[in-house]
Structures are given as structure tokens and as C-alpha cells.
Short mmCIF file of C-alpha atoms and ligand atoms in Angstrom, two decimals:
data_model
loop_
_atom_site.label_atom_id
_atom_site.label_comp_id
_atom_site.label_asym_id
_atom_site.label_seq_id
_atom_site.Cartn_x
_atom_site.Cartn_y
_atom_site.Cartn_z
CA MET A 1303 10.17 22.81 -15.13
CA ASN A 1304 10.03 19.56 -17.17
CA ASN A 1305 6.31 19.81 -17.07
CA GLY A 1306 5.46 17.39 -19.86
CA ARG A 1307 7.89 14.78 -18.53
CA TYR A 1308 6.27 14.75 -15.12
CA THR A 1309 2.68 14.79 -16.32
CA PRO A 1310 0.84 11.63 -15.30
CA LYS A 1311 -0.13 9.26 -18.06
CA PRO A 1312 -2.58 6.32 -17.89
CA GLU A 1313 0.32 3.82 -18.07
CA ASP A 1314 1.65 5.25 -14.80
CA LYS A 1315 -1.35 3.60 -13.11
CA PHE A 1316 -1.91 6.34 -10.51
CA THR A 1317 -5.01 5.85 -8.44
CA PHE A 1318 -6.65 7.53 -5.42
CA GLY A 1319 -9.40 6.43 -3.05
CA LEU A 1320 -12.60 8.39 -2.88
CA TRP A 1321 -11.71 8.77 0.84
CA THR A 1322 -8.40 10.49 -0.05
CA VAL A 1323 -9.34 13.40 -2.29
CA GLY A 1324 -12.70 13.32 -0.56
CA ASN A 1325 -11.13 13.77 2.85
CA ARG A 1326 -12.69 16.84 4.44
CA GLY A 1327 -10.00 17.54 7.00
CA ALA A 1328 -11.75 16.30 10.14
CA ASP A 1329 -9.42 15.06 12.90
CA PRO A 1330 -9.98 13.98 16.52
CA PHE A 1331 -9.76 17.64 17.59
CA GLY A 1332 -11.71 19.41 14.93
CA THR A 1333 -14.50 19.16 12.43
CA GLN A 1334 -14.54 19.23 8.62
CA VAL A 1335 -13.03 22.20 6.84
CA ARG A 1336 -14.02 21.36 3.25
CA GLU A 1337 -17.50 20.99 1.89
CA LYS A 1338 -18.65 17.50 0.86
CA LYS A 1339 -18.14 16.46 -2.73
CA SER A 1340 -20.16 13.63 -4.25
CA PRO A 1341 -18.42 10.53 -5.63
CA VAL A 1342 -19.22 11.80 -9.14
CA GLU A 1343 -17.57 15.20 -8.44
CA LEU A 1344 -14.54 13.45 -7.03
CA VAL A 1345 -14.18 11.32 -10.18
CA GLU A 1346 -14.27 14.62 -12.16
CA LEU A 1347 -11.56 16.04 -9.91
CA LEU A 1348 -9.40 12.97 -10.41
CA ALA A 1349 -9.79 13.13 -14.18
CA GLU A 1350 -8.82 16.80 -14.07
CA VAL A 1351 -5.56 16.09 -12.28
CA GLY A 1352 -4.70 13.18 -14.54
CA ALA A 1353 -5.26 10.07 -12.38
CA TYR A 1354 -5.81 6.68 -13.94
CA GLY A 1355 -8.29 5.27 -11.44
CA VAL A 1356 -10.41 5.57 -8.40
CA ASN A 1357 -10.94 3.12 -5.51
CA PHE A 1358 -13.64 3.01 -2.90
CA HIS A 1359 -14.98 1.40 0.24
CA ASP A 1360 -18.53 0.14 -0.12
CA ASN A 1361 -19.86 3.08 1.94
CA ASP A 1362 -17.75 5.76 0.22
CA LEU A 1363 -20.03 5.11 -2.73
CA VAL A 1364 -23.25 3.61 -1.35
CA PRO A 1365 -24.41 4.90 2.12
CA ILE A 1366 -24.80 2.06 4.59
CA ASP A 1367 -28.57 2.56 4.86
CA ALA A 1368 -29.29 2.99 1.15
CA THR A 1369 -32.25 1.06 -0.27
CA ALA A 1370 -31.78 -1.31 -3.22
CA SER A 1371 -33.14 1.22 -5.68
CA GLU A 1372 -30.92 4.02 -4.25
CA ARG A 1373 -27.94 1.69 -4.62
CA GLU A 1374 -28.85 0.99 -8.19
CA ALA A 1375 -29.16 4.69 -9.06
CA ILE A 1376 -25.81 5.54 -7.39
CA VAL A 1377 -23.98 2.74 -9.18
CA LYS A 1378 -25.46 3.83 -12.52
CA ASP A 1379 -24.43 7.48 -12.03
CA PHE A 1380 -20.98 6.57 -10.80
CA LYS A 1381 -20.38 4.19 -13.71
CA LYS A 1382 -21.36 6.88 -16.12
CA ALA A 1383 -19.05 9.36 -14.43
CA CYS A 1384 -16.13 6.90 -14.63
CA ASP A 1385 -16.82 6.15 -18.29
CA ASP A 1386 -17.31 9.83 -19.23
CA ASN A 1387 -14.08 10.78 -17.52
CA GLY A 1388 -12.01 7.73 -18.55
CA ILE A 1389 -11.45 6.70 -14.95
CA LYS A 1390 -11.04 2.99 -14.02
CA VAL A 1391 -11.91 1.23 -10.75
CA PRO A 1392 -9.01 -1.19 -10.20
CA MET A 1393 -9.54 -1.80 -6.47
CA ALA A 1394 -12.45 -2.01 -4.06
CA THR A 1395 -12.54 -2.47 -0.34
CA VAL A 1396 -14.93 -2.60 2.59
CA ASN A 1397 -15.40 -0.36 5.56
CA LEU A 1398 -15.21 -2.55 8.66
CA PHE A 1399 -14.21 0.19 11.06
CA TYR A 1400 -16.56 3.17 11.03
CA GLU A 1401 -19.82 1.83 12.45
CA PRO A 1402 -20.20 1.29 16.23
CA VAL A 1403 -21.02 -2.37 15.54
CA PHE A 1404 -17.29 -2.81 14.77
CA ARG A 1405 -16.05 -1.25 18.02
CA ASP A 1406 -14.55 -4.64 19.03
CA GLY A 1407 -13.33 -5.50 15.59
CA ALA A 1408 -14.98 -7.25 12.66
CA PHE A 1409 -13.56 -10.66 11.73
CA THR A 1410 -11.98 -11.00 15.20
CA ALA A 1411 -14.81 -9.57 17.33
CA ASN A 1412 -15.97 -11.67 20.25
CA ASP A 1413 -19.64 -11.49 19.21
CA ALA A 1414 -20.16 -14.18 16.56
CA ARG A 1415 -23.04 -12.10 15.07
CA VAL A 1416 -20.64 -9.23 14.46
CA ARG A 1417 -18.23 -11.60 12.67
CA ALA A 1418 -21.01 -12.93 10.49
CA TYR A 1419 -22.23 -9.40 9.70
CA ALA A 1420 -18.67 -8.39 8.73
CA VAL A 1421 -18.39 -11.29 6.32
CA GLN A 1422 -21.80 -10.47 4.83
CA LYS A 1423 -20.80 -6.80 4.47
CA THR A 1424 -17.54 -7.86 2.79
CA MET A 1425 -19.29 -10.22 0.33
CA ARG A 1426 -21.65 -7.35 -0.59
CA ALA A 1427 -18.70 -5.03 -1.07
CA MET A 1428 -17.12 -7.63 -3.35
CA ASP A 1429 -20.37 -7.75 -5.36
CA LEU A 1430 -20.20 -3.96 -5.66
CA GLY A 1431 -16.59 -3.88 -6.72
CA ALA A 1432 -17.26 -6.64 -9.27
CA GLU A 1433 -19.84 -4.44 -10.95
CA PHE A 1434 -16.96 -2.12 -11.78
CA ASP A 1435 -14.52 -4.87 -12.75
CA ALA A 1436 -12.27 -4.21 -9.78
CA GLU A 1437 -9.47 -6.78 -9.76
CA THR A 1438 -8.01 -6.20 -6.31
CA PHE A 1439 -9.87 -6.30 -3.02
CA VAL A 1440 -8.07 -4.61 -0.11
CA LEU A 1441 -8.72 -5.60 3.49
CA TRP A 1442 -7.52 -3.25 6.15
CA GLY A 1443 -8.38 -4.58 9.53
CA GLY A 1444 -8.40 -1.24 11.30
CA ARG A 1445 -10.40 -2.38 14.29
CA GLU A 1446 -8.97 -5.92 14.47
CA GLY A 1447 -7.14 -5.36 17.72
CA VAL A 1448 -7.42 -4.41 21.32
CA GLU A 1449 -7.09 -1.84 24.00
CA THR A 1450 -6.88 -4.62 26.60
CA ASP A 1451 -5.71 -8.17 25.95
CA ALA A 1452 -8.04 -9.22 28.75
CA CYS A 1453 -10.85 -9.49 26.16
CA ARG A 1454 -9.65 -12.55 24.22
CA ARG A 1455 -6.69 -14.78 23.53
CA THR A 1456 -4.69 -13.45 20.64
CA ASP A 1457 -4.33 -16.83 18.95
CA GLU A 1458 -8.15 -17.16 19.00
CA ALA A 1459 -8.37 -13.80 17.18
CA ILE A 1460 -5.95 -15.11 14.51
CA LYS A 1461 -8.03 -18.30 14.03
CA ARG A 1462 -11.20 -16.19 13.65
CA PHE A 1463 -9.48 -13.96 11.10
CA ARG A 1464 -8.36 -17.06 9.17
CA GLU A 1465 -11.86 -18.54 9.16
CA CYS A 1466 -13.28 -15.38 7.64
CA LEU A 1467 -10.52 -15.08 5.02
CA ASN A 1468 -10.98 -18.70 4.00
CA TYR A 1469 -14.75 -18.05 3.68
CA LEU A 1470 -14.24 -14.97 1.53
CA CYS A 1471 -11.79 -16.76 -0.75
CA GLU A 1472 -14.38 -19.45 -1.35
CA TYR A 1473 -16.95 -16.81 -2.11
CA ASN A 1474 -14.54 -15.19 -4.58
CA ALA A 1475 -14.13 -18.58 -6.34
CA ALA A 1476 -17.84 -19.43 -6.24
CA GLN A 1477 -18.79 -16.11 -7.78
CA ASN A 1478 -15.89 -16.27 -10.24
CA TYR A 1479 -14.84 -12.76 -9.33
CA GLY A 1480 -11.14 -13.39 -9.77
CA TYR A 1481 -10.19 -10.88 -7.06
CA GLN A 1482 -6.73 -10.81 -5.59
CA PHE A 1483 -7.12 -9.99 -1.87
CA ALA A 1484 -4.49 -7.54 -0.55
CA LEU A 1485 -4.11 -7.46 3.25
CA GLU A 1486 -3.01 -4.11 4.69
CA ALA A 1487 -1.15 -4.00 7.99
CA LYS A 1488 -0.90 -1.19 10.51
CA PRO A 1489 0.58 -1.39 14.03
CA ASN A 1490 -1.95 0.73 15.92
CA GLU A 1491 -4.59 3.49 15.52
CA PRO A 1492 -7.50 3.35 15.87
CA ARG A 1493 -6.85 0.41 18.25
CA ALA A 1494 -4.06 0.46 20.85
CA ASP A 1495 -2.64 -2.61 19.21
CA ILE A 1496 -3.80 -4.00 15.87
CA TYR A 1497 -3.30 -7.69 15.06
CA PHE A 1498 -0.84 -8.38 12.20
CA PRO A 1499 1.07 -5.12 12.83
CA THR A 1500 3.36 -5.29 9.86
CA THR A 1501 3.42 -6.48 6.28
CA GLY A 1502 5.80 -9.24 7.36
CA ALA A 1503 3.24 -10.50 9.85
CA TYR A 1504 0.65 -10.81 7.12
CA LEU A 1505 3.08 -12.54 4.78
CA ALA A 1506 3.57 -15.27 7.36
CA PHE A 1507 -0.18 -15.53 8.01
CA ILE A 1508 -1.08 -15.82 4.31
CA GLU A 1509 0.86 -19.11 4.13
CA THR A 1510 -1.62 -20.63 6.58
CA LEU A 1511 -4.66 -19.93 4.40
CA GLU A 1512 -6.58 -22.49 2.34
CA HIS A 1513 -6.35 -20.32 -0.81
CA LYS A 1514 -3.06 -18.56 -0.26
CA GLU A 1515 -2.61 -18.03 -3.97
CA MET A 1516 -5.57 -15.57 -3.85
CA VAL A 1517 -4.12 -13.47 -1.02
CA GLY A 1518 -1.22 -10.98 -0.96
CA VAL A 1519 -0.46 -7.73 0.74
CA ASN A 1520 -1.04 -3.97 0.40
CA PRO A 1521 1.87 -2.35 2.22
CA GLU A 1522 1.42 1.34 3.15
CA VAL A 1523 4.36 3.77 3.61
CA ALA A 1524 2.86 5.41 6.65
CA HIS A 1525 2.02 2.16 8.35
CA GLU A 1526 5.54 0.80 8.07
CA GLN A 1527 7.17 4.09 8.99
CA MET A 1528 5.00 4.72 12.08
CA PRO A 1529 7.05 2.09 13.98
CA GLY A 1530 10.25 3.23 12.24
CA LEU A 1531 10.52 0.36 9.80
CA SER A 1532 11.63 0.49 6.14
CA MET A 1533 8.74 0.47 3.73
CA MET A 1534 11.01 -0.53 0.88
CA HIS A 1535 12.23 -3.58 2.71
CA ALA A 1536 8.68 -4.65 3.41
CA VAL A 1537 7.78 -4.14 -0.22
CA ALA A 1538 10.86 -6.03 -1.37
CA GLN A 1539 9.97 -9.02 0.81
CA ALA A 1540 6.44 -8.97 -0.45
CA TRP A 1541 7.60 -8.73 -4.09
CA GLU A 1542 10.13 -11.54 -3.70
CA ALA A 1543 7.40 -13.72 -2.29
CA GLY A 1544 5.13 -12.90 -5.24
CA LYS A 1545 2.69 -11.19 -2.89
CA LEU A 1546 2.84 -7.50 -3.79
CA PHE A 1547 -0.78 -7.24 -5.00
CA HIS A 1548 -1.21 -3.51 -4.29
CA ILE A 1549 0.60 -0.57 -2.68
CA ASP A 1550 -0.48 2.48 -0.62
CA LEU A 1551 1.83 5.39 -1.21
CA ASN A 1552 2.00 8.37 1.16
CA ASP A 1553 4.43 9.70 3.75
CA GLN A 1554 4.89 9.73 7.49
CA TYR A 1555 7.12 10.95 10.28
CA PRO A 1556 8.09 7.88 12.38
CA GLY A 1557 6.63 7.50 15.84
CA ARG A 1558 3.50 9.60 15.21
CA TYR A 1559 -0.17 9.01 14.45
CA ASP A 1560 -1.01 7.85 10.87
CA GLN A 1561 -0.37 11.01 8.95
CA ASP A 1562 -1.07 9.94 5.33
CA LEU A 1563 0.94 12.88 4.02
CA ARG A 1564 1.58 13.68 0.37
CA PHE A 1565 3.92 11.10 -1.21
CA GLY A 1566 7.60 11.96 -0.79
CA SER A 1567 6.93 15.03 1.34
CA VAL A 1568 8.63 13.80 4.49
CA SER A 1569 11.19 11.18 3.56
CA PRO A 1570 12.41 11.85 0.04
CA LYS A 1571 15.34 9.48 0.26
CA GLN A 1572 13.25 6.49 1.42
CA SER A 1573 10.61 7.39 -1.16
CA PHE A 1574 13.30 7.40 -3.83
CA TRP A 1575 14.49 3.91 -2.90
CA LEU A 1576 10.89 2.69 -2.92
CA VAL A 1577 10.17 4.12 -6.39
CA LYS A 1578 13.50 2.81 -7.66
CA PHE A 1579 12.69 -0.65 -6.35
CA LEU A 1580 9.21 -0.71 -7.92
CA GLU A 1581 10.60 0.49 -11.24
CA ASP A 1582 13.69 -1.71 -11.24
CA VAL A 1583 11.71 -4.92 -10.63
CA GLY A 1584 8.97 -3.90 -13.10
CA TYR A 1585 6.08 -3.77 -10.69
CA SER A 1586 3.09 -3.37 -12.99
CA GLY A 1587 0.30 -2.91 -10.47
CA MET A 1588 -1.47 0.23 -9.34
CA ARG A 1589 0.42 3.09 -7.71
CA HIS A 1590 -2.28 4.01 -5.23
CA PHE A 1591 -1.99 7.18 -3.14
CA ASP A 1592 -3.58 6.66 0.23
CA ALA A 1593 -3.02 10.14 1.48
CA HIS A 1594 -4.89 13.38 1.91
CA ALA A 1595 -4.35 17.14 1.72
CA TYR A 1596 -3.49 19.24 4.72
CA ARG A 1597 -6.41 20.55 6.74
CA THR A 1598 -5.37 24.09 5.67
CA GLU A 1599 -6.47 23.49 2.07
CA ASP A 1600 -9.53 24.10 -0.05
CA TYR A 1601 -10.23 21.95 -3.15
CA GLU A 1602 -7.57 23.83 -5.16
CA GLY A 1603 -5.13 22.66 -2.47
CA VAL A 1604 -6.52 19.10 -2.77
CA LYS A 1605 -5.75 19.13 -6.46
CA GLU A 1606 -2.31 20.51 -5.72
CA PHE A 1607 -1.80 17.68 -3.27
CA ALA A 1608 -2.91 15.00 -5.76
CA ARG A 1609 -0.80 16.42 -8.56
CA GLY A 1610 2.14 16.62 -6.15
CA CYS A 1611 1.91 12.88 -5.26
CA MET A 1612 2.06 11.90 -8.92
CA ARG A 1613 4.69 14.45 -9.94
CA THR A 1614 7.01 13.43 -7.10
CA TYR A 1615 6.66 9.77 -8.04
CA LEU A 1616 7.63 10.59 -11.64
CA ILE A 1617 10.54 12.75 -10.54
CA PHE A 1618 11.89 9.87 -8.45
CA LYS A 1619 11.40 7.54 -11.36
CA ASP A 1620 13.49 9.88 -13.45
CA LYS A 1621 16.14 10.06 -10.69
CA ALA A 1622 16.20 6.26 -10.54
CA GLU A 1623 17.00 6.13 -14.20
CA ARG A 1624 19.73 8.73 -13.66
CA TRP A 1625 21.15 6.70 -10.80
CA ASN A 1626 21.13 3.48 -12.80
CA ASN A 1627 23.03 5.16 -15.68
CA HIS A 1628 25.41 7.24 -13.53
CA GLU A 1629 28.98 6.42 -14.57
CA GLU A 1630 30.68 6.49 -11.18
CA ILE A 1631 27.78 4.72 -9.47
CA ARG A 1632 27.96 2.01 -12.09
CA SER A 1633 31.67 1.55 -11.61
CA ILE A 1634 31.30 1.17 -7.82
CA LEU A 1635 28.45 -1.28 -8.33
CA ALA A 1636 30.67 -3.24 -10.78
CA GLU A 1637 33.36 -3.50 -8.06
CA ILE A 1638 30.78 -4.72 -5.60
CA GLU A 1639 29.53 -7.30 -8.11
CA GLU A 1640 33.08 -8.50 -8.65
CA THR A 1641 33.24 -9.58 -5.00
CA ASN A 1642 29.94 -11.35 -5.30
CA LYS A 1643 30.43 -13.46 -8.40
CA ASP A 1644 32.11 -16.53 -6.86
CA ASN A 1645 29.25 -17.91 -4.73
CA LYS A 1646 30.56 -20.66 -2.46
CA VAL A 1647 27.35 -21.44 -0.62
CA GLY A 1648 24.63 -22.45 -3.14
CA LYS A 1649 22.50 -25.50 -2.54
CA PHE A 1650 23.63 -27.92 0.13
CA SER A 1651 25.24 -31.20 -0.87
CA PRO A 1652 27.27 -33.50 1.45
CA GLU A 1653 30.32 -33.07 -0.82
CA GLY A 1654 29.85 -29.31 -1.15
CA SER A 1655 29.59 -28.95 2.60
CA GLN A 1656 32.84 -30.92 3.06
CA ASN A 1657 34.57 -28.52 0.65
CA LEU A 1658 33.16 -25.55 2.48
CA LEU A 1659 34.23 -26.98 5.83
CA ALA A 1660 37.74 -27.46 4.47
CA ALA A 1661 38.02 -24.05 2.72
CA GLU A 1662 40.44 -21.45 3.94
CA PHE A 1663 39.32 -17.88 4.45
CA ASP A 1664 41.65 -14.98 5.14
CA ARG A 1665 39.25 -12.96 7.29
CA VAL A 1666 41.77 -10.18 7.85
CA GLU A 1667 42.29 -9.71 4.11
CA MET A 1668 38.54 -9.87 3.49
CA ALA A 1669 38.00 -6.91 5.81
CA SER A 1670 40.99 -4.91 4.62
CA LYS A 1671 39.44 -2.84 1.89
CA GLY A 1672 36.84 -0.09 2.29
CA LEU A 1673 33.53 -0.72 0.54
CA LYS A 1674 32.97 2.79 -0.83
CA TYR A 1675 29.38 2.91 0.45
CA GLU A 1676 30.04 6.47 1.73
CA ARG A 1677 30.89 7.56 -1.81
CA LEU A 1678 27.96 5.59 -3.22
CA ASP A 1679 25.55 7.27 -0.79
CA GLN A 1680 26.96 10.70 -1.38
CA LEU A 1681 26.49 10.20 -5.17
CA THR A 1682 22.95 9.11 -4.44
CA MET A 1683 22.39 12.29 -2.51
CA GLU A 1684 23.82 14.38 -5.33
CA VAL A 1685 21.54 12.77 -7.83
CA LEU A 1686 18.63 13.39 -5.49
CA LEU A 1687 19.61 16.95 -4.79
CA GLY A 1688 19.86 17.68 -8.47
CA VAL A 1689 23.52 18.60 -8.72
CA ASP A 1690 24.48 15.49 -10.74
C1 LIG B 413 -8.33 4.08 5.88
C2 LIG B 413 -6.97 3.59 6.25
C3 LIG B 413 -6.21 3.23 5.05
C4 LIG B 413 -6.78 2.06 4.29
C5 LIG B 413 -8.08 2.34 3.76
C6 LIG B 413 -8.62 1.06 3.17
S1 LIG B 413 -9.15 3.08 4.82
O1 LIG B 413 -8.27 5.36 5.33
O2 LIG B 413 -6.30 4.61 6.99
O3 LIG B 413 -4.86 3.00 5.36
O4 LIG B 413 -5.90 1.78 3.22
O5 LIG B 413 -9.49 0.41 4.02
MN1 LIG B 414 -2.43 5.42 6.69
MN1 LIG B 415 -3.93 2.54 3.42
#
């Protein structure tokens, strides 16, 4: 149904990480269920399903113990695969969580050698991304946290994190890479508590950096919904602050481990509001799916998963347009706007404040009329359920 309309196009800017379609289904209780595909094969898969781009961690592409000449050969092959398949590399990142050396964190680890190694590894990952003209550099501090707070003072961890970020921003400027750093929050997993647990926490932290203009956020649906928060609200705050540099789309049941499920598959209504927000404000960045297929699937299922993420996004985009043009919804919104148009607060002035202090408000009258949000929400549901 509507197949052409929901077919991804380059201008939709749909991207996937090598680690997403390359996820082989291992979990803490069981091993891989899908055979390994090389980065080149994964690029071919992404081209087949209609993605715009691919993103990677340094070690998704170049194994950690690769020699310089192996690295060179891998980069050459991968570049060719991207060019041949018309796939871009808009974002790069660094793996600071897999190796045992990062068991106590990377930028916040107690061992100063580990922190220096983490910065070195990040600079090298920035070099790698720059070879592919990546514009965004994501930092997910997966191990920046604790099982026990006995190990360090939390404010010391924050200072260490800031020192590393300031250093990397200087490197970005010195190398003329022009990256925008996007910090990705998550409340827990793999650590019991991860520092900067929400997008909001990172937004506050960014203001304390020396090059705050270079640094924004990469909110992820699953990471906001794990603790039961609203992804769309986090995204809206980031957007309003001019800090929405990237986005990780997926889905998640609240209160569980990080599920990274197919976009829109768990919470269609929240996903709809998210897509509607991004489209309404004109977000022009990448729509990155940080999700993976069920463990039950083979690579046909992986393609089905990837196509599903994009198709669902486009369906919600369509629904958002329908919502915006819906006659009754528009008339209720116009009534709402009517009550909003006479703003009595505005910017403070001594005279204005005297007027406000003297103003008379009929609080009973103001609360006397229903706001029609029930009707508005029901109409939303009808649009979403496809009966309107
Ligand atoms: C890892 C994590 C994701 C991050 C990736 C970037 S790696 O898969 O679960 O949320 O976005 O480091
Ligand atoms: Mn996740
Ligand atoms: Mn993510």
C-alpha cells in the first residue's frame, strides 16, 4: 500500500550504523545467531534497502589491532564500496566501551593513563571519520559511570570529562575538521549508573565547555524512554537550544534494558509526536536508526527491520501532514491560539510589572470552559489509526 510514497529517498537522510544492521544477535545470555558480514557487505545491504548513509565506530571498520597498512587497505575498500553504492558517511564515533581497558570508564577513569589512551583513541577515530568527510562526531560515554560511588567523587568525574572534551574540541579546531560533537546520554547499562543520564544533563554540561559552540547532543529514543521520560520533550529542548546535532531513532519499553527496537514498533504515538516535531521545525540533520533486528532473524529479516524503520518514519511524516491539515484539529488549535494571543508577561520592565501587579484576573471565569484536549487527542488517535 502506498509503496512509492513510503520508499526512502536520499533527501530523507536515513542512516544506520555498521553496528546496527551488522548486529549478530548476541545478548548476555546467548551467542551470535547471524554470520558476520564485512563492512563492505553491510554497505551493500544498506544501499539495497535505500538508506542514505552509514556511520561507524573506529573499530567497526578498522580492528583495534590492525597495522597501518591493514588500516589503509580497509579504508580504501570501504571508500570504494561507499562510492560504488552511493552511500555517505555523515557521522563517525569511537568505541570507548568494549575493551577491558575501559572497564572503569574512559574520560572519567581513575587511571590517568586510561584517560590519555581514550583521548588518543578518540583523536584517531576523528582522523578516520575525517577521511570520509564525516561532519558529526558522536560520543556515547557508555562506561562513564559506576557500580559503586566509593570509587571516586562524582564532581571529579565531571571535571575529567570536561578536560577531555575541551582537549578534543581544540584538536578539532587545530586539524580544521569542522566536526560537530554530539553527546549521547543513557541512564544505565552497561554501568549501574552512567554520568549525565539524560539529554537534559548534557545540555547543562555543554554550557560549561570552552568551545560550547562545537558541542551538542544526540538524543536516543530508547535512552530517554528507559527511565520513562519523553524523547520528544528532550529533543524539543535540544532543538530550542540550537543543540540538536544528531538523533538516534529506535523504540523501547520503559523500565527495561536498552532494547534498541525497530523505530515506532513499541510506542507509535510517541514516535508520531517525535516525527511531527522534527518535520514541523524543519530539522535537516540525519535521521539515524540506532536499532537492530530481533534475534530471531536472518539477514532477510535484518533488511525487513531496516526497511521498516524508514517506512514507519515516512508514514508518521505523512500522518503529521494529515494532522496539520485536518479541519477539526485546525479549528480547535485556532481556539487555543485565540486564548494565547494577548501575552501579558513579556520582558520585565518596572512599569510593566506595576501594571501586572495591578491587573485583575477572574480566575473562576478563566477555568470555566473545557479545553477540548480530549477531542483533540481522540482526533489524533483517529488520524493515527487510519480512520480519518
Ligand atoms: C552502542 C550504544 C548506542 C550508541 C552507539 C554509539 S554504540 O550501540 O548502545 O546507543 O549510539 O557509540
Ligand atoms: Mn540504545
Ligand atoms: Mn545510540
